[in-house]
Short mmCIF file of C-alpha atoms in Angstrom, two decimals:
data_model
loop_
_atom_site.label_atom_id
_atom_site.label_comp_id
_atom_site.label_asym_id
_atom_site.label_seq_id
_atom_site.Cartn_x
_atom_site.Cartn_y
_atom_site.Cartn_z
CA UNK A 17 18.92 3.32 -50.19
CA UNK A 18 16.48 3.97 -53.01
CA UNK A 19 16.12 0.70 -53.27
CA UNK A 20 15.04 0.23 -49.73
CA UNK A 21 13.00 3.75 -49.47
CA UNK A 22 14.86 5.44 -47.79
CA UNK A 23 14.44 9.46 -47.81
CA UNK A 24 15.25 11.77 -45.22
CA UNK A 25 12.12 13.60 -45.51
CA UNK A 26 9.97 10.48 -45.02
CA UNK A 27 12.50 9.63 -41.97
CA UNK A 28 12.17 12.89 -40.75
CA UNK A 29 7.85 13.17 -41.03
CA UNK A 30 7.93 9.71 -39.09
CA UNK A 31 10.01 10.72 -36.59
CA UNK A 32 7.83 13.93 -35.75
CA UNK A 33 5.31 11.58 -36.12
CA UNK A 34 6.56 9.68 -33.20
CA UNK A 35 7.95 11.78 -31.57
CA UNK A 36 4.71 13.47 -31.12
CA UNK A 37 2.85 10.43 -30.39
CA UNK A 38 5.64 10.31 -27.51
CA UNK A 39 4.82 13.57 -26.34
CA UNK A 40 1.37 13.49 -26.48
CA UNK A 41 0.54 9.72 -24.85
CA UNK A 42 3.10 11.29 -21.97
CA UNK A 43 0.56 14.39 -21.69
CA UNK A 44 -2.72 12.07 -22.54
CA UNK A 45 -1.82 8.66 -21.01
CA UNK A 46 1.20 8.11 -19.23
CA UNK A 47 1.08 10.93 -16.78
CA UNK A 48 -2.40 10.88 -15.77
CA UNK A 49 -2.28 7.02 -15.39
CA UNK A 50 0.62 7.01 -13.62
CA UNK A 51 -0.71 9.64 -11.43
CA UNK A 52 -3.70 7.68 -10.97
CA UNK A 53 -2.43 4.73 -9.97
CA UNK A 54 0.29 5.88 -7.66
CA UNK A 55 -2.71 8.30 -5.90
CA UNK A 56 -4.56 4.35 -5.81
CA UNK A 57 -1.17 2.56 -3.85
CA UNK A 58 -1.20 5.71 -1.53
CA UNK A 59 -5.11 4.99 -0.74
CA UNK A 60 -4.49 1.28 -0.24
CA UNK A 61 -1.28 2.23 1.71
CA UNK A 62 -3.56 4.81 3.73
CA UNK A 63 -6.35 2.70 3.69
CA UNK A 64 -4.59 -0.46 5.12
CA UNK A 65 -2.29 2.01 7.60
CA UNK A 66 -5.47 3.06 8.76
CA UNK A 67 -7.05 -0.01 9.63
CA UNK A 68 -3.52 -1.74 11.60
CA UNK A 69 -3.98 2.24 13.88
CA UNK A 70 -7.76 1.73 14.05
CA UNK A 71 -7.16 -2.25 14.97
CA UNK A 72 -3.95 -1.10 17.51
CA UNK A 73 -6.02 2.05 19.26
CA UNK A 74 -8.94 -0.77 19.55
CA UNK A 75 -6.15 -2.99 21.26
CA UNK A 76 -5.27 -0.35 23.19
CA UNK A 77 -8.84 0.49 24.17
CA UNK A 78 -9.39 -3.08 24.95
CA UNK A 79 -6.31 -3.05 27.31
CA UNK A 80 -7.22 0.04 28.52
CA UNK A 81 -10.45 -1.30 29.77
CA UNK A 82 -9.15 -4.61 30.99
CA UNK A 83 -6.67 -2.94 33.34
CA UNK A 84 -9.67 -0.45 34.59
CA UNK A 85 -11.69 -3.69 35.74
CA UNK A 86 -8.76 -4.98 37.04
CA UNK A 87 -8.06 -2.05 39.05
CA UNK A 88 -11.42 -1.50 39.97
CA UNK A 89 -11.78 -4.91 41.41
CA UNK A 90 -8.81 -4.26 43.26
CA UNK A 91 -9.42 -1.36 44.60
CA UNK A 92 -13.25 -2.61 45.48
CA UNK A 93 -11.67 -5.47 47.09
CA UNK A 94 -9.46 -3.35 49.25
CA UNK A 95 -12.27 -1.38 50.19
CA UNK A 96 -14.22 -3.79 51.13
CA UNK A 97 -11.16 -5.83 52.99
CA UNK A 98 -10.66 -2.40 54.50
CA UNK A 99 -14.17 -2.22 55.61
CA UNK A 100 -14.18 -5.39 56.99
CA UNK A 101 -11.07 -4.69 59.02
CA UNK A 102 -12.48 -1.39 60.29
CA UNK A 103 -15.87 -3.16 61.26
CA UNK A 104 -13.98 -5.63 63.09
CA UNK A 105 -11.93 -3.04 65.05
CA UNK A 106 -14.92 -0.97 65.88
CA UNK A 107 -16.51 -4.71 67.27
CA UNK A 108 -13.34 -4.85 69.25
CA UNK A 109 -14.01 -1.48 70.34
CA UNK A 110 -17.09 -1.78 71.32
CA UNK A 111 -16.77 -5.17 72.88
CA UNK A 112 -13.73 -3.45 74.93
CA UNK A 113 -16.19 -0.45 76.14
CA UNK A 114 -18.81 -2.46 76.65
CA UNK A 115 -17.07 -4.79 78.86
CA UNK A 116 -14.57 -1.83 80.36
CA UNK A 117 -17.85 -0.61 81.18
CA UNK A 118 -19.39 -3.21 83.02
CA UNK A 119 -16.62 -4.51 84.84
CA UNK A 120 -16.74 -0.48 85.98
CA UNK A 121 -20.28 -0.77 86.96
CA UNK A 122 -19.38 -3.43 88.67
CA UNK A 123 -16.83 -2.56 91.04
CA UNK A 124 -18.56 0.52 91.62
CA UNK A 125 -21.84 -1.24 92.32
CA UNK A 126 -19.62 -3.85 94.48
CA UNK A 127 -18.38 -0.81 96.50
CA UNK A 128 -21.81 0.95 96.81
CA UNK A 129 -23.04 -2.11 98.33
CA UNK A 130 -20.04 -2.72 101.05
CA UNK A 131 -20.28 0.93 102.01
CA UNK A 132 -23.93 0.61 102.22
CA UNK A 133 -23.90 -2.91 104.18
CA UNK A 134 -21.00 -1.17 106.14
CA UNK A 135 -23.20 1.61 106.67
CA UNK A 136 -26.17 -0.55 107.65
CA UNK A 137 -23.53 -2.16 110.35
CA UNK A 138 -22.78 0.69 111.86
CA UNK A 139 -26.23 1.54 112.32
CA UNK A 140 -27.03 -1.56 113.18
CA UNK A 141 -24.56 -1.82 116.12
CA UNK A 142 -25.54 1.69 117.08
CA UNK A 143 -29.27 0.64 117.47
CA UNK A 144 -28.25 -2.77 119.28
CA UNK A 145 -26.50 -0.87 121.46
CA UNK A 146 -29.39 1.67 122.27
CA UNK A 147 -32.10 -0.90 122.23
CA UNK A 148 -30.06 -3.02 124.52
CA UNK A 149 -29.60 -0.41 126.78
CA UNK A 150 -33.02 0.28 126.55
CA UNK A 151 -34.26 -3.88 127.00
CA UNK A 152 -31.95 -4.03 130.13
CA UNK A 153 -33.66 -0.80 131.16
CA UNK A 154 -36.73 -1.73 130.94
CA UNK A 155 -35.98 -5.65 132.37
CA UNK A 156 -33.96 -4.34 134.98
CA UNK A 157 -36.92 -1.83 136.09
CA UNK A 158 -39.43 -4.47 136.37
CA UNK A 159 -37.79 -7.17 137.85
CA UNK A 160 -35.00 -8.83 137.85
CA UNK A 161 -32.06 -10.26 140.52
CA UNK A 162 -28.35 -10.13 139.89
CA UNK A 163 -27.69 -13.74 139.01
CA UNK A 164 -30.67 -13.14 135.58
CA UNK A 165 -29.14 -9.56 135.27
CA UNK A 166 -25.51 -10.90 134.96
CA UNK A 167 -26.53 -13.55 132.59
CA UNK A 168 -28.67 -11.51 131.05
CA UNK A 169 -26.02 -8.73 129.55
CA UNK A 170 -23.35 -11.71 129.05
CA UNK A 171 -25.20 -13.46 127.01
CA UNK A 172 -26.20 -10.07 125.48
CA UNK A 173 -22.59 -9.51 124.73
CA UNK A 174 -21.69 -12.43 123.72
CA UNK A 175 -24.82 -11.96 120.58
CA UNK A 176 -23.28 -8.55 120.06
CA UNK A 177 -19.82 -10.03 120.11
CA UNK A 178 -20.78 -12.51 116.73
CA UNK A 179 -23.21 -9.68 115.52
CA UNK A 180 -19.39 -8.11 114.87
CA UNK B 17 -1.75 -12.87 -61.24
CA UNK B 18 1.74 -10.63 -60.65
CA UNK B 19 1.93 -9.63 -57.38
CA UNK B 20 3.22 -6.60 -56.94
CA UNK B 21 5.42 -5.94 -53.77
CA UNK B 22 7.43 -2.92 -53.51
CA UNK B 23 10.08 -2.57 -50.71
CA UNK B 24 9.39 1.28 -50.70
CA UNK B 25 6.45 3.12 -49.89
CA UNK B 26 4.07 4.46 -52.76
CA UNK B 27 4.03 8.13 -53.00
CA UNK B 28 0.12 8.59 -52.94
CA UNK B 29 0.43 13.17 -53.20
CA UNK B 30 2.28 15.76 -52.50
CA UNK B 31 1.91 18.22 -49.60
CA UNK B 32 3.87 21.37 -51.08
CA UNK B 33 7.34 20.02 -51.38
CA UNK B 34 6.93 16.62 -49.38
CA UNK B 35 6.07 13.79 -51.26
CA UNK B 36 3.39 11.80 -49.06
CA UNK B 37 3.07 8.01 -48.90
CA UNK B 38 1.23 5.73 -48.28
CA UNK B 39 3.06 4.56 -44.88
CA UNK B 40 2.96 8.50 -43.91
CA UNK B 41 -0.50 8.34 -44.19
CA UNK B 42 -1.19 5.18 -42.22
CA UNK B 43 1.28 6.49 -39.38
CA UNK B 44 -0.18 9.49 -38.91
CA UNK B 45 -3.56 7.98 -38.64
CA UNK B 46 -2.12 5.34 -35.68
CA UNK B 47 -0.80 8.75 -33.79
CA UNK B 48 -4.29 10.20 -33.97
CA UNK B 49 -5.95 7.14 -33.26
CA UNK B 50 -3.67 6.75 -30.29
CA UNK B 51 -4.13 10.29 -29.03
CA UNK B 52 -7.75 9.75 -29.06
CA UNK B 53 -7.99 6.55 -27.36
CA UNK B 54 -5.63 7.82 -24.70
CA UNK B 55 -7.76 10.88 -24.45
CA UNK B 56 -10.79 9.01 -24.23
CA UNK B 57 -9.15 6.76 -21.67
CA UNK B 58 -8.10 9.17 -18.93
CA UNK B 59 -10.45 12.10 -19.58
CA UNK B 60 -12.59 11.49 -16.65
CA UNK B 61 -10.30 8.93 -14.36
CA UNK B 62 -11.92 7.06 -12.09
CA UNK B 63 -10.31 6.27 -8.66
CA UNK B 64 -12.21 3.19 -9.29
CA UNK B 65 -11.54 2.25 -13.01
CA UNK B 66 -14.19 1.11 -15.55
CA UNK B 67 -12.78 -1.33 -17.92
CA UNK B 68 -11.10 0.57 -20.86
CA UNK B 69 -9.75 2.85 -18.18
CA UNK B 70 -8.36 -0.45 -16.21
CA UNK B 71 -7.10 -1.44 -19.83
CA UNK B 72 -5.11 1.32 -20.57
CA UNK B 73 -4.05 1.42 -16.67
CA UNK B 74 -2.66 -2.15 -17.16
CA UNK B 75 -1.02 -1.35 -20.53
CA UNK B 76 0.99 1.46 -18.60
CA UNK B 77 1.24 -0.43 -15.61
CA UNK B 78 3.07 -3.38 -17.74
CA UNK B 79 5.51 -1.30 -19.84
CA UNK B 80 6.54 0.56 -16.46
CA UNK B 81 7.30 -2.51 -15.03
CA UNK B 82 9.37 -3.49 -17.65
CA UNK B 83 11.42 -0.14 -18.09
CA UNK B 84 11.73 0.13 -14.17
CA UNK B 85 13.00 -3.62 -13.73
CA UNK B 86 15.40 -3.54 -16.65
CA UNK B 87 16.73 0.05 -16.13
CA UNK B 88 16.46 0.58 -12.64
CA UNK B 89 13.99 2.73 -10.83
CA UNK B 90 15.20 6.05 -11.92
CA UNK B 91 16.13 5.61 -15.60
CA UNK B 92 13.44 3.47 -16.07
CA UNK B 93 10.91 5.76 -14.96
CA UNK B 94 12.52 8.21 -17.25
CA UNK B 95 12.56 6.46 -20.68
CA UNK B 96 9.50 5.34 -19.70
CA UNK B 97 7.42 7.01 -22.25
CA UNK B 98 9.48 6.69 -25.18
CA UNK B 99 9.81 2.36 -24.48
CA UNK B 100 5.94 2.52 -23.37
CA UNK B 101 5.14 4.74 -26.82
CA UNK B 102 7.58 2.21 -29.04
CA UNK B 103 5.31 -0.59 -27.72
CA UNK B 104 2.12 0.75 -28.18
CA UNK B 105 2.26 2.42 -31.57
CA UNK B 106 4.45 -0.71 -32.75
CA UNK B 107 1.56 -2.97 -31.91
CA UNK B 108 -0.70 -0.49 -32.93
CA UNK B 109 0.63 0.35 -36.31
CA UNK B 110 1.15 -3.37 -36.63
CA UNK B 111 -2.25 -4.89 -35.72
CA UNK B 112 -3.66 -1.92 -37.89
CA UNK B 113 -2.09 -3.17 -40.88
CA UNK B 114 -4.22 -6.45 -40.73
CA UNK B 115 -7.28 -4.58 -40.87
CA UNK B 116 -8.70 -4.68 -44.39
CA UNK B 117 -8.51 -1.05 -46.16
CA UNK B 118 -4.78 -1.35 -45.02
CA UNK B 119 -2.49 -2.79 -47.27
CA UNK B 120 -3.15 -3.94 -50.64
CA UNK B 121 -6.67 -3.72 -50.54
CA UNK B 122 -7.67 0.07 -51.36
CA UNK B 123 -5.98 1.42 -54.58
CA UNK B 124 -5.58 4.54 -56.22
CA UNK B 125 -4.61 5.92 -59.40
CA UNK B 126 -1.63 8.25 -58.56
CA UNK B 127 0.61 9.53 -62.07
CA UNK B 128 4.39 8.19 -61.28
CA UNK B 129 7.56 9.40 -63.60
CA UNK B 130 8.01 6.83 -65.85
CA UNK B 131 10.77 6.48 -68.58
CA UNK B 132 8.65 8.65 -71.21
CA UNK B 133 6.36 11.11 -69.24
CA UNK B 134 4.22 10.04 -66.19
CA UNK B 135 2.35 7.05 -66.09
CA UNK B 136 -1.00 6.23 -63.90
CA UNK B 137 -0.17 3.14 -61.49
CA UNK B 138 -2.38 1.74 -58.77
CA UNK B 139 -0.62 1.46 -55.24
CA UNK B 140 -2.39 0.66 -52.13
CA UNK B 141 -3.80 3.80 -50.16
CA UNK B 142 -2.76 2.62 -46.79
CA UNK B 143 0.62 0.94 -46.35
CA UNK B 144 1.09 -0.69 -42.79
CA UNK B 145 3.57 1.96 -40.86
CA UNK B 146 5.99 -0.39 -39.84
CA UNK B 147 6.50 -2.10 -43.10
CA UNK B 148 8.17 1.47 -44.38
CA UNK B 149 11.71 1.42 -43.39
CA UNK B 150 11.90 4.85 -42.93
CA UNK B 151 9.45 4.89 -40.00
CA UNK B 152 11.32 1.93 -38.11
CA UNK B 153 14.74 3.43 -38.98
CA UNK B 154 13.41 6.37 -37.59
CA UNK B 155 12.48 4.47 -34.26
CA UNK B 156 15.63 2.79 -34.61
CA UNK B 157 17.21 6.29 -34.37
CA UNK B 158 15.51 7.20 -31.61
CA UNK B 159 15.89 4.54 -29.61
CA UNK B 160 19.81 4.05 -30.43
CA UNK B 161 19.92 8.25 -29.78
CA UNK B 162 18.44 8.30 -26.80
CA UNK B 163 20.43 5.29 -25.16
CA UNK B 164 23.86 7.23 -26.26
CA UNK B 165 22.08 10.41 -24.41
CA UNK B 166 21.61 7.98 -21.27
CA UNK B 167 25.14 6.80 -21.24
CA UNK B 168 26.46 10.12 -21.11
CA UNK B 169 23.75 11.69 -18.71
CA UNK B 170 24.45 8.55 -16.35
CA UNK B 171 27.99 7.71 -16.61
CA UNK B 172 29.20 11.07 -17.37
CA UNK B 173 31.39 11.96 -21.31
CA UNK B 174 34.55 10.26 -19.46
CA UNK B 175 32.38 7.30 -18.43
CA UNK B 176 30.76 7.01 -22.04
CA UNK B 177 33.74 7.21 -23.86
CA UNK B 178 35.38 4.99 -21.14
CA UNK B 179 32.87 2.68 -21.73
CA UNK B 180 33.31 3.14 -25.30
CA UNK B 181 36.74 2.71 -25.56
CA UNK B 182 37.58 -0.12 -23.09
CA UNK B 183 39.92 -1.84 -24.12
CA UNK B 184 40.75 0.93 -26.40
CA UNK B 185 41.88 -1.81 -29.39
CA UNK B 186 37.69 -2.40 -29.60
CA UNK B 187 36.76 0.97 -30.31
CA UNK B 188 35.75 0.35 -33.29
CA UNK B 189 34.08 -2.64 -32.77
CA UNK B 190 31.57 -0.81 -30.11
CA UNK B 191 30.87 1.91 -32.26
CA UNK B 192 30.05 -0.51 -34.92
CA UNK B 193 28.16 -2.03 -32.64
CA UNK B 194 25.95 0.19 -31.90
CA UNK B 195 25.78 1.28 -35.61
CA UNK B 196 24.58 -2.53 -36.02
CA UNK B 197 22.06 -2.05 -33.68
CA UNK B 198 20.02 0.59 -35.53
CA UNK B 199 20.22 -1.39 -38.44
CA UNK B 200 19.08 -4.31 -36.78
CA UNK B 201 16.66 -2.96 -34.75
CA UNK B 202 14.97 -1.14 -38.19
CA UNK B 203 15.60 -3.80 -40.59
CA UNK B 204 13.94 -6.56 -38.01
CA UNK B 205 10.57 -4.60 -37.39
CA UNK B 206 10.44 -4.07 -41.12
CA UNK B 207 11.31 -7.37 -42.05
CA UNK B 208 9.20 -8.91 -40.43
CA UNK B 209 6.10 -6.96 -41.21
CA UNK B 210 7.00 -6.40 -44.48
CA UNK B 211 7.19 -10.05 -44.73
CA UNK B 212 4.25 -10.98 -43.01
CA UNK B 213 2.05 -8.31 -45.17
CA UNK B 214 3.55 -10.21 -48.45
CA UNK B 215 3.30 -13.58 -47.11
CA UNK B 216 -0.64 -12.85 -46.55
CA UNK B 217 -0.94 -11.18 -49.99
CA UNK B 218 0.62 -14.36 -51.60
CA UNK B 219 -1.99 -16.12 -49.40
CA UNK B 220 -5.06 -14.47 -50.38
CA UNK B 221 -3.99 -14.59 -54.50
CA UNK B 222 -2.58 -18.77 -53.87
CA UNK B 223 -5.96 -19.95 -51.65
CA UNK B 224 -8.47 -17.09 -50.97
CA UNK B 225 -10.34 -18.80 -48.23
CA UNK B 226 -9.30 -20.08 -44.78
CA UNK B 227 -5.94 -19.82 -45.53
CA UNK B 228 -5.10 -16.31 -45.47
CA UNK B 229 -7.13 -16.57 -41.50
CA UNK B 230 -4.39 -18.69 -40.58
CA UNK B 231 -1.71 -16.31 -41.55
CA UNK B 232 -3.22 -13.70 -40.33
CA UNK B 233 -3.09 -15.15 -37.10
CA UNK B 234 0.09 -15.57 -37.12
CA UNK B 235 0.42 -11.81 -38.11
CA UNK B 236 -1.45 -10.80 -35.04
CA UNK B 237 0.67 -12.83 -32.96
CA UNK B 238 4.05 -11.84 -34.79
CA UNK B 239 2.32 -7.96 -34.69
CA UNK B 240 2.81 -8.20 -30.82
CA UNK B 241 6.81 -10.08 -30.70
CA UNK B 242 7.94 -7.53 -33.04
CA UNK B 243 6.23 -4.63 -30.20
CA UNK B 244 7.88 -6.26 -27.56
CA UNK B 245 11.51 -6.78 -29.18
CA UNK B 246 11.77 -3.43 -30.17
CA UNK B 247 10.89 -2.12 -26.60
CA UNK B 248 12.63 -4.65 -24.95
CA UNK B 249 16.09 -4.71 -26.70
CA UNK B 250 15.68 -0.31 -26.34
CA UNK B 251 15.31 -0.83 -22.28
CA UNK B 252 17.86 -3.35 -22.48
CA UNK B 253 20.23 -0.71 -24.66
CA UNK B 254 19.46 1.56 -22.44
CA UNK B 255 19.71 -0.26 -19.33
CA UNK B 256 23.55 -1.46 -20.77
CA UNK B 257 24.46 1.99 -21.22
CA UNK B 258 23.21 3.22 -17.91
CA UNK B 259 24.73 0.25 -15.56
CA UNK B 260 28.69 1.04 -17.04
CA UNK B 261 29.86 -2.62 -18.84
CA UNK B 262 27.84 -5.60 -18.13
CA UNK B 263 28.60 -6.38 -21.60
CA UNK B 264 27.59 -10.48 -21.43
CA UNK B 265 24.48 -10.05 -19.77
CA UNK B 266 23.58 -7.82 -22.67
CA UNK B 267 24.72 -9.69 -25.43
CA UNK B 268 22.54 -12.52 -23.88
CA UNK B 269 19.41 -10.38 -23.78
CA UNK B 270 20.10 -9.45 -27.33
CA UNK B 271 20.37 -13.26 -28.74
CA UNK B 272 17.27 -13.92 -26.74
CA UNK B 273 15.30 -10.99 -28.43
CA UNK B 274 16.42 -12.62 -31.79
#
């Protein structure tokens, strides 16, 4: 053991040697370092979670958007088929009215004009009648025998008779 | 020329009662060197390093990875410090003891007993740490210490002694084992720096140029081995005593390490 070196009080100042060395590089190096390093995997881990969210809410906006556009096209597309539909059923409308309408002017116009030409008939045979009267007055006062009277008023009736 | 290699450190003076050598000295400087560079190193951390500070993160980063993948995640992160410190002050203390100014390069007179009266001798001022057997014995301690202190904290006294005593005709045989392994993990970090710190010497007094460069090489590479045994075969200890008798697997890490 002499020999070799070996004291205990040489053992013993190189073990508190050490052993401080041990304690101190924990304090100094290890801790701090280890700190530091496990603070830089949680940045990268933070930093790299951060980008896959920022990438997936971009995604998401992206999706978002598309399915807006897709729905507004839709919807602008129904509105406008809707639109057509409506325009096209107020034509029909319209047309109906219009044509409701005239056939109604029509008839009534058709009807105004029988009364009236029934009307004028009427008249008219009343006035034949009186004026006839009248003529055969008047021919009969001037001159006339019976054979020219007779003929006269039959052939009289007989005009009045297709007047009819 | 005699060259003049002692096994045992040179007592250089006393501090009251404690005799101080040379190794003492050179120790004590790697632990303040040490504490300085790892103060200078995370005294304003950077989220973004600079380079020393990416250094030292690496160092750190490295010996983690070793404790936590030997030992597991939670003893690993544990022992941590004490595998991470035997690395770095091994290497330290190691590459340290290539630098000129340590070793036998700086003398001084110091008066040693001699048969009649004192006698002045020169011994080297600085003595590489590791190539003092009490400073890797008392790593070896340490190490061996703490690993016993894991086996019970994990496993439980019953479980340790279990483990110890399984099958109970061996008992003897693990607790010399793990006598062995203090021995062998002191006597191989000294050995080998010892050795390598003589082999240079003989260099440098044999061929005084070129040469000794060579060596020395080899010194810096042999330096970093001997750091990575030693914190290696502790993690592995460690990581035997902690998992409950994988006994094979261990015996293969420890003929690897050799």
């Amino acid at each position: 053991m002499d020999k070799l070196g070996i004291n205990p009080v040489a053992l013993l100042w190189q073990l508190v040697a050490f052993s401080l060395l041990v304690f101190g590089l924990y304090k100094l190096l290890y801790k701090p370092v280890l700190r530091m390093l496990d603070e830089r995997a949680e940045r990268i881990r933070k930093g790299m979670e951060d980008a896959a969210k920022a990438r997936e809410m971009a995604e998401r906006a992206q999706e978002e958007f598309e399915k807006r556009i897709a729905e507004a096209r839709k919807e602008g597309q129904e509105i406008v088929a809707q639109a057509t539909q409506m325009s096209e059923k107020l034509r029909q409308e319209i047309l109906e009215q219009a044509r409701a309408e005239a056939e109604r002017m029509i008839a009534k116009e058709r009807e105004r004009l029988t009364q009236e030409r029934e009307q004028a008939m009427s008249e008219l045979r009343a006035q034949v009648a009186d004026l006839s009267i009248l003529v055969a007055q008047k021919i009969v006062g001037v001159s006339l025998d019976e054979a020219a009277q007779r003929k006269l008023i039959a052939d009289f009736l007989r005009e009045a008779g297709d007047l009819k | 020329m005699k060259i003049h290699a002692p096994l045992a450190a040179e007592t250089i003076f006393h501090l009251g009662p404690i005799p101080v050598t040379n190794s003492m000295l050179t120790s004590v400087l790697v632990v303040i060197l040490l504490l300085v560079l790892a103060w200078l190193a995370t005294r304003k951390m950077q989220l973004i390093p600079g380079r020393y500070q990416a250094m030292w993160e690496m160092v750190v980063e490295f010996l983690l990875d070793l404790s936590v993948d030997t030992a597991g995640k939670k003893v690993g992160r544990i022992v941590f410090p004490l595998i991470a410190t035997f690395f770095i002050f091994i290497l330290t203390a190691n590459w340290m003891g290539l630098l000129p100014g340590i070793g036998p390069s700086i003398y001084v007179e110091v008066a040693e007993a001699a048969e009649h009266g004192t006698e002045i001798v020169h011994v080297p001022l600085f003595r590489a740490a590791n190539a003092d057997l009490n400073m890797t014995a008392a790593m070896a301690l340490l190490s061996i210490t703490i690993v016993q202190i894991a086996g019970v904290a994990v496993n439980g006294v019953r479980g340790y002694l279990k483990h110890l005593a399984s099958p109970i005709l061996l008992t003897p045989v693990h607790i010399v084992s793990e006598l062995s392994h203090i021995i062998s993990l002191a006597a191989r970090l000294f050995g080998n720096i010892f050795g390598g710190e003589v082999l240079v010497t003989v260099m440098y007094s044999l061929v005084p140029v070129v040469v000794p460069a060579v060596f020395l090489g080899l010194e810096v590479l042999f330096g970093f081995i001997q750091a990575l045994i030693f914190s290696v075969l502790s993690i592995v200890y460690i990581a035997l005593a902690t998992a409950g008798g994988h006994e094979e697997s261990g015996e293969q890490a420890h003929a690897a390490a050799h």
